[in-house]
Tab-separated table of C-alpha atoms in Angstrom:
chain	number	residue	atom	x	y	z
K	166	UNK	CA	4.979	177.412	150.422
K	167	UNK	CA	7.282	175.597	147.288
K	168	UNK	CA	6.208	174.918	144.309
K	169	UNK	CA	8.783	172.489	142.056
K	170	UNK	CA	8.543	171.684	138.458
K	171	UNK	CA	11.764	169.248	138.292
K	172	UNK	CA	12.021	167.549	135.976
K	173	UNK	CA	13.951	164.502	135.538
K	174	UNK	CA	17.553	164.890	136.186
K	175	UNK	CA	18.782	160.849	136.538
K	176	UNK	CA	20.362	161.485	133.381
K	177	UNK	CA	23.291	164.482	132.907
K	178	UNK	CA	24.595	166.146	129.998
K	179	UNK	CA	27.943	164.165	130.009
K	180	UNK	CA	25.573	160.938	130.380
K	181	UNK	CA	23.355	162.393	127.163
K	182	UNK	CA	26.548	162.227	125.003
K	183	UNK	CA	28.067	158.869	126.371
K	184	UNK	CA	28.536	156.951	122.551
K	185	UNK	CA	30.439	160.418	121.694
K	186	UNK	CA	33.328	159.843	124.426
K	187	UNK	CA	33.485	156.115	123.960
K	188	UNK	CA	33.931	156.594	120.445
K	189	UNK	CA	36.615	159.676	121.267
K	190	UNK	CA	38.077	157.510	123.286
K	191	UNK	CA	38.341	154.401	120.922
K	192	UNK	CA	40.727	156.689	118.614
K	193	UNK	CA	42.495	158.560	121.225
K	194	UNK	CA	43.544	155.653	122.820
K	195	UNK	CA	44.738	153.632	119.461
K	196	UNK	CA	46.599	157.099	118.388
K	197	UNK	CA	48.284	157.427	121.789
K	198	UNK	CA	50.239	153.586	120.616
K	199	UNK	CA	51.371	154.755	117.521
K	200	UNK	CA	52.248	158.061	118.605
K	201	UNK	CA	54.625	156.179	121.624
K	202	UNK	CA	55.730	153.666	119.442
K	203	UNK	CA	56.628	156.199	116.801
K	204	UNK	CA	58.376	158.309	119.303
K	205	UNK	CA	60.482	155.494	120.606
K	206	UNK	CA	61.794	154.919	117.009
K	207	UNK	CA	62.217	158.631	116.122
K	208	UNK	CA	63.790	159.970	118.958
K	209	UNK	CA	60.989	162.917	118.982
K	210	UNK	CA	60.529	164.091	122.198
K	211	UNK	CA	57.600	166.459	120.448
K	212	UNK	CA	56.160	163.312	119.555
K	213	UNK	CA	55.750	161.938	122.802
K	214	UNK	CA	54.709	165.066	124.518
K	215	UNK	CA	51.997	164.755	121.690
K	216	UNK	CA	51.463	161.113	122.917
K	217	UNK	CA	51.262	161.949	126.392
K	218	UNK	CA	48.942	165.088	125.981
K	219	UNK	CA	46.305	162.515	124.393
K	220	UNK	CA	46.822	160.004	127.036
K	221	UNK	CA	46.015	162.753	129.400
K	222	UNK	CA	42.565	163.066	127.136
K	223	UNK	CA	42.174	159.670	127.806
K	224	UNK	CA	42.015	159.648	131.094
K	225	UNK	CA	39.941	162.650	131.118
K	226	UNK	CA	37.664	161.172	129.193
K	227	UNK	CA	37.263	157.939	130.738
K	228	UNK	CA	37.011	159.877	134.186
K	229	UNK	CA	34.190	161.582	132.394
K	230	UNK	CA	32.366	158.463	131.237
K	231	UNK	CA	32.934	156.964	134.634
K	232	UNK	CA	31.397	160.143	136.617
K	233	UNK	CA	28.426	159.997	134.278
K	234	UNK	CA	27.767	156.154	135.015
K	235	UNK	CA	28.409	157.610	138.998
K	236	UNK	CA	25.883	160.593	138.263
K	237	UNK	CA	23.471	158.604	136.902
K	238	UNK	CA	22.336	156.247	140.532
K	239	UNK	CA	19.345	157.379	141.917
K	240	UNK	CA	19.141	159.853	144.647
K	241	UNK	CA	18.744	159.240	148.384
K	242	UNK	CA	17.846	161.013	151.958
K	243	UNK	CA	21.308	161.374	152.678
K	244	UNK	CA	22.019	162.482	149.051
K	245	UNK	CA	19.176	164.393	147.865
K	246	UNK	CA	20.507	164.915	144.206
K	247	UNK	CA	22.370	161.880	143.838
K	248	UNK	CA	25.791	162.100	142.777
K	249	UNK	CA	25.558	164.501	140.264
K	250	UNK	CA	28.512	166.664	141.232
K	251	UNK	CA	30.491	163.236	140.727
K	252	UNK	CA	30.773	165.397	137.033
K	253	UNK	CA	32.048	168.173	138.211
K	254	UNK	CA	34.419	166.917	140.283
K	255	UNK	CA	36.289	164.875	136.869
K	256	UNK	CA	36.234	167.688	135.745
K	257	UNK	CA	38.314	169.047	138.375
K	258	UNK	CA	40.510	166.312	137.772
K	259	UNK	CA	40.870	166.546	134.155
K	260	UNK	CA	42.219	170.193	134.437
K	261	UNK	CA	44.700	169.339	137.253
K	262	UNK	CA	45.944	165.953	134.713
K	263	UNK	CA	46.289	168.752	131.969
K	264	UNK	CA	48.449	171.062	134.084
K	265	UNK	CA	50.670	168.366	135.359
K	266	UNK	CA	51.358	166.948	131.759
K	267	UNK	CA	52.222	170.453	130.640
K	268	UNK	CA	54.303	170.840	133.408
K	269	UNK	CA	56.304	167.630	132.402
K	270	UNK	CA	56.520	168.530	129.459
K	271	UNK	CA	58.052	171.874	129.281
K	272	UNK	CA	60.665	170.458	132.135
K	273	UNK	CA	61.823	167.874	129.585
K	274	UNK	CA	61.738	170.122	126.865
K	275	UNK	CA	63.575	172.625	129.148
K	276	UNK	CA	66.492	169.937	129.594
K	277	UNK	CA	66.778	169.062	126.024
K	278	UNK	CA	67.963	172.461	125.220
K	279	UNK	CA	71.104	172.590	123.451
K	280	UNK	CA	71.687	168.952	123.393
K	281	UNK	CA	68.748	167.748	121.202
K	282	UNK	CA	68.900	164.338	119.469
K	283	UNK	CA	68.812	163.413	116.153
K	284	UNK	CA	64.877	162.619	115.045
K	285	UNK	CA	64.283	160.474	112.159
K	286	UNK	CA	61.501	162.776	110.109
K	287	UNK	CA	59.988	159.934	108.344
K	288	UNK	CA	58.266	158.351	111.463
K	289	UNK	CA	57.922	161.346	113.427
K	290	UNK	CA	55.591	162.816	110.455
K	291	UNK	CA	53.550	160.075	109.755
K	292	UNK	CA	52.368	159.617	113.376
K	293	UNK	CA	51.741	162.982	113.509
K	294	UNK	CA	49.646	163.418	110.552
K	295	UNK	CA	47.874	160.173	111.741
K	296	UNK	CA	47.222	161.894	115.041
K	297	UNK	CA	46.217	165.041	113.479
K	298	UNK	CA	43.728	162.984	111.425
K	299	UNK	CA	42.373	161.203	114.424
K	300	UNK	CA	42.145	164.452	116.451
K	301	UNK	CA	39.736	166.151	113.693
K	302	UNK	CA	37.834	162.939	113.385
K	303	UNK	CA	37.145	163.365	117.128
K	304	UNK	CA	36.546	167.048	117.204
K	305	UNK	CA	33.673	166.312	114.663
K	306	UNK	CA	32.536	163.639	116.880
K	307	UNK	CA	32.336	165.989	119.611
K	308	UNK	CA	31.198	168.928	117.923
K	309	UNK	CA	27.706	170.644	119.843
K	310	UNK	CA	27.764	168.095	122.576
K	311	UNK	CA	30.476	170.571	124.110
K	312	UNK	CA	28.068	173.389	124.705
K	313	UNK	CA	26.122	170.995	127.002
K	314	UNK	CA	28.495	169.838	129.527
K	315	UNK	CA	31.687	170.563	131.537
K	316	UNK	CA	33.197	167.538	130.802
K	317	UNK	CA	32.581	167.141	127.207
K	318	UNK	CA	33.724	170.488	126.713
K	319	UNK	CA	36.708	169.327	128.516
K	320	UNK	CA	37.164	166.721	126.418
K	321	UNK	CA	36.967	168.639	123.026
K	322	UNK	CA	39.341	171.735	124.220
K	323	UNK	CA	42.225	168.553	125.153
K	324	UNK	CA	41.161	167.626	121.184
K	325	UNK	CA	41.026	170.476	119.776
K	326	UNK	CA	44.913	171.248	121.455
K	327	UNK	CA	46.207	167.898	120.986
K	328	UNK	CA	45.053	168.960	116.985
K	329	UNK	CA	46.934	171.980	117.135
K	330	UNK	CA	50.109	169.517	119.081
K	331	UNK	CA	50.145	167.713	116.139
K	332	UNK	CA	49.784	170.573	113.786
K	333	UNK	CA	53.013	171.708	115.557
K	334	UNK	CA	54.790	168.137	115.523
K	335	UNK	CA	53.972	168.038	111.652
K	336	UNK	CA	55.803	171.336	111.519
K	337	UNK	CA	58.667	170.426	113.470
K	338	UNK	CA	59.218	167.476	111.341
K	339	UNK	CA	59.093	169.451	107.794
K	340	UNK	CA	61.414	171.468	109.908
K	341	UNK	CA	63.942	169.322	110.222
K	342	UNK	CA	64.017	167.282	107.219
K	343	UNK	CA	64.515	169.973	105.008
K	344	UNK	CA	67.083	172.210	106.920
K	345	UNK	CA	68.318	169.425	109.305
K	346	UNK	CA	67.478	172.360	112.585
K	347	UNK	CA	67.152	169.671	115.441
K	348	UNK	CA	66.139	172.023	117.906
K	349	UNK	CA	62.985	172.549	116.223
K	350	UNK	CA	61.550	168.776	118.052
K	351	UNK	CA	62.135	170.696	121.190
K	352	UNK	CA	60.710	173.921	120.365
K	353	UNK	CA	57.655	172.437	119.137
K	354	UNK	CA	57.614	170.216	122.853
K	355	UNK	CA	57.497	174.042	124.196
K	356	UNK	CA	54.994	175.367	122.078
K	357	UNK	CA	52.790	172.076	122.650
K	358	UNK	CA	52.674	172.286	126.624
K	359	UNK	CA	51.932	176.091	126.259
K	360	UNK	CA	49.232	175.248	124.548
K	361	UNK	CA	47.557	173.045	127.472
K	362	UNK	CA	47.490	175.497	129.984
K	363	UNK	CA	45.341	178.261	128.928
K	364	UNK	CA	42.393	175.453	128.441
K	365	UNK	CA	43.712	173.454	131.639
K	366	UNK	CA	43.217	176.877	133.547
K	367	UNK	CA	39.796	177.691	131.670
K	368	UNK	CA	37.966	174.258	132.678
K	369	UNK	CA	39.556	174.796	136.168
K	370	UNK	CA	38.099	177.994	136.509
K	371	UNK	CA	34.415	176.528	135.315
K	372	UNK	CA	34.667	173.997	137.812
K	373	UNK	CA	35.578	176.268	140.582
K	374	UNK	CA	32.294	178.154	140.017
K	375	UNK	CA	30.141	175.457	139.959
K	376	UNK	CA	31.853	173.992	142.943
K	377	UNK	CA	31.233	177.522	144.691
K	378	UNK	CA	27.730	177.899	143.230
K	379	UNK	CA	28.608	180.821	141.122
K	380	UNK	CA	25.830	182.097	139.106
K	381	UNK	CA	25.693	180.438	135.330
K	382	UNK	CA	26.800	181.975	132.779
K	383	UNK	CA	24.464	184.046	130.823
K	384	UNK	CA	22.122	184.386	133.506
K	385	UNK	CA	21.193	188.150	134.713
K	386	UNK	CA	19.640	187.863	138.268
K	387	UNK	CA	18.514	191.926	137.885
K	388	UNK	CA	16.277	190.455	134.507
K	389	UNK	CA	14.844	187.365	136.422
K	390	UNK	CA	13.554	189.801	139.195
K	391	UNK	CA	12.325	192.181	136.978
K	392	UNK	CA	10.207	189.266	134.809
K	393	UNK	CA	9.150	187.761	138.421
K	394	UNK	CA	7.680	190.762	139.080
K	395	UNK	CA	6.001	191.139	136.204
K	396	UNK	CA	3.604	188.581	136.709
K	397	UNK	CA	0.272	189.634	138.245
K	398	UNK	CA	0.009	189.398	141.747
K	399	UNK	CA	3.719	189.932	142.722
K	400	UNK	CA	4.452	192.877	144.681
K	401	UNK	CA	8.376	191.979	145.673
K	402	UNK	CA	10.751	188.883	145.066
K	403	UNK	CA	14.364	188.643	147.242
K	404	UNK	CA	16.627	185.925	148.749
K	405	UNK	CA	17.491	185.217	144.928
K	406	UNK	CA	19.935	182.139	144.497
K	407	UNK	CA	20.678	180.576	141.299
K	408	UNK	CA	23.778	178.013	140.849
K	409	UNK	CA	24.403	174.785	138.965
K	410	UNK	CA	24.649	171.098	140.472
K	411	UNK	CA	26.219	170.223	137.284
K	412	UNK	CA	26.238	170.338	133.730
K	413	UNK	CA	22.512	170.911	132.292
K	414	UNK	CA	20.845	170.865	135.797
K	415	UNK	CA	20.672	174.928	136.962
K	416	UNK	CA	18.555	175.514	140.248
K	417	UNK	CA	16.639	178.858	141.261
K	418	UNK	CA	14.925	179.609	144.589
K	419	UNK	CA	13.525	182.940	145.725
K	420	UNK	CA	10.994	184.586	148.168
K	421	UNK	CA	8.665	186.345	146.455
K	422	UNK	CA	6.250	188.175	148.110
K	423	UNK	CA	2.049	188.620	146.956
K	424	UNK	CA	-0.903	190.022	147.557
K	425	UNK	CA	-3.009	188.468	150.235
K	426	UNK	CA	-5.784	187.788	147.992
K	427	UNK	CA	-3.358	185.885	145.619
K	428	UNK	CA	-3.256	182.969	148.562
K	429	UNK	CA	-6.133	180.943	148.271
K	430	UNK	CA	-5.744	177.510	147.071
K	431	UNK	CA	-6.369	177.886	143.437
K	432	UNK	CA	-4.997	181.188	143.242
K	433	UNK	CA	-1.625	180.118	144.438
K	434	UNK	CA	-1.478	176.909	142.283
K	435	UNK	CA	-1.984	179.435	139.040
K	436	UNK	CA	0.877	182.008	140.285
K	437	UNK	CA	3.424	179.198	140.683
K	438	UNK	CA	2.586	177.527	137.460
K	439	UNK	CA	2.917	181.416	136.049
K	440	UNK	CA	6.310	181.629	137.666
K	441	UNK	CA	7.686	178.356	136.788
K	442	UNK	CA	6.827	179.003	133.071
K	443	UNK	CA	7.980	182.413	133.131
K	444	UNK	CA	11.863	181.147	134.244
K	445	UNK	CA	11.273	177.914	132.612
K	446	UNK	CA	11.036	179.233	129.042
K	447	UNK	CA	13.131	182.524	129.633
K	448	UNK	CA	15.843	181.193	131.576
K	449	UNK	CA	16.064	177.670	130.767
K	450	UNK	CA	15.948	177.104	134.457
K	451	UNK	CA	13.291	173.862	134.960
K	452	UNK	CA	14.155	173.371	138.599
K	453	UNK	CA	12.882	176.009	141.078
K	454	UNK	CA	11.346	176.346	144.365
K	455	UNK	CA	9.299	179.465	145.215
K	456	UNK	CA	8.633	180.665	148.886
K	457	UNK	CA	5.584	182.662	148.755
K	458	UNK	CA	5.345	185.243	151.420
K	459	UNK	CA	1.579	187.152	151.369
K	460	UNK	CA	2.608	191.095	151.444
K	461	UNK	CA	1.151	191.780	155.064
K	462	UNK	CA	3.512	189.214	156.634
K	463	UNK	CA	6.476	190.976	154.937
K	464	UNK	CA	5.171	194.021	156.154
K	465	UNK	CA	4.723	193.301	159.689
K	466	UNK	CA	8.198	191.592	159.832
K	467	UNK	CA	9.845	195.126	158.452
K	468	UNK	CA	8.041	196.343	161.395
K	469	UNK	CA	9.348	194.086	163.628
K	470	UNK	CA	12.710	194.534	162.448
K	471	UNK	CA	12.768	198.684	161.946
């Protein structure tokens, strides 16, 4: 016997927060010219890896925006909840983008060593500063929406570095123009791609755990079984599963096992609405399905099997 509350799901977190990206995107994109123009005329190699780590957000976020207009179509027989996961899996691309810019990156930076080019300051620090502007402008934009879902959280840690990328670039530049230490474009082209791949590996490993239907965060199986069994009637719960088909949409199932009295018509329509509220407004977990077992079937199958 199931019992499902679901609630509508047509909609996913990344979809929820749609205007946020577009507008993240607007500026990115805009900042990502002037940063590539501005590196083209300075001869700042920080610069462009600045340039290129927003284009990277870019394309992360339109991914994003695209996966929530995918996740969004209605589901079918042959795809029972839609294309949900079509979320998770830009997400999964947005990390692997991030690694492969760093990787650039640090190669360039890596053969610029010791024969660094001269960097007009004057350009170089005025695109930054325009970049560090837009970033923070973005990060406001972005700011709570990033709790909600993987790829808007993405999103805001590829801000919130390409912030501290310009932060760096801005440094660089001072750098330079007042003690005329070239090297200090290149360092700053280090420091910038180390600073992609902590987050690149952090959203990875977020996607990998959805994608092998980890538990969510947060969640304590041992507490959900102990507040399942605290409702009347329950004498055992097992075959626990709880994982995530995306951002915002967590699923439960379990066995739970009653007393035979419990399994009349109206008396089994009460537990599961009991059960569904209980997880519902402990857990945050709206989509369930409960398999209720009466207690002397379990007990003649432990029989069966002893």
């Amino acid at each position: 016997m199931g019992h499902d509350h679901s609630h509508t799901h047509g909609i996913t977190a990344t979809g929820r927060h749609r205007k946020r990206l577009i507008a993240v995107l607007a500026i990115t994109l805009t900042v990502v010219v002037v940063q590539v123009v501005g590196a083209a005329l300075s001869g700042s190699l920080a610069l462009l890896a600045d340039a290129g780590h927003m284009l990277s957000d870019a394309a992360g976020v339109t991914i994003a925006l695209l996966a929530a207009w995918i996740a969004g179509r209605p589901a079918s027989d042959q795809r029972t909840y839609g294309y949900q996961r079509a979320e998770v899996l830009a997400a999964l691309a947005n990390a692997l983008i991030l690694i492969v810019i760093s990787v650039v990156i640090f190669t360039e930076a890596i053969r610029r060593i010791g024969s660094a080019p001269e960097v007009h300051t004057d350009i170089m620090l005025f695109a930054a500063i325009l970049g560090a502007v837009a970033n923070l402008v973005s990060l406001l934009i972005l700011r709570g929406a990033h709790q909600d879902s993987l790829n808007v959280r993405g999103a805001y840690l590829e801000v919130l570095g390409d912030l501290l990328g310009s932060v760096a670039v801005i440094v660089a530049a001072l750098v330079i123009m007042f003690t005329g230490y070239q090297a200090a474009d290149t360092i700053a082209s280090v420091l910038i791609a180390l600073m992609i791949l902590p987050r690149a590996w952090s959203l990875l490993r977020d996607v990998v755990d959805v994608l092998l239907e980890a538990t969510p965060k947060g969640v304590e199986v041992q507490m959900i079984r102990e507040h399942i069994l605290s409702v009347e009637g329950v004498v055992d719960v097992h075959d626990i599963h709880i994982w995530t088909i995306t951002s915002g949409v967590p699923v439960f199932s379990a066995h739970v096992v009653v007393e035979d009295g419990v399994l009349n018509a109206r008396g089994a329509d009460q537990l599961l609405d009991k059960l569904t509220t209980c997880l519902g407004s402990h857990f945050d977990t709206e989509h369930c399905t409960f398999q209720l077992e009466p207690a002397s079937h379990s007990e003649h199958e432990s029989r069966q099997h002893a």
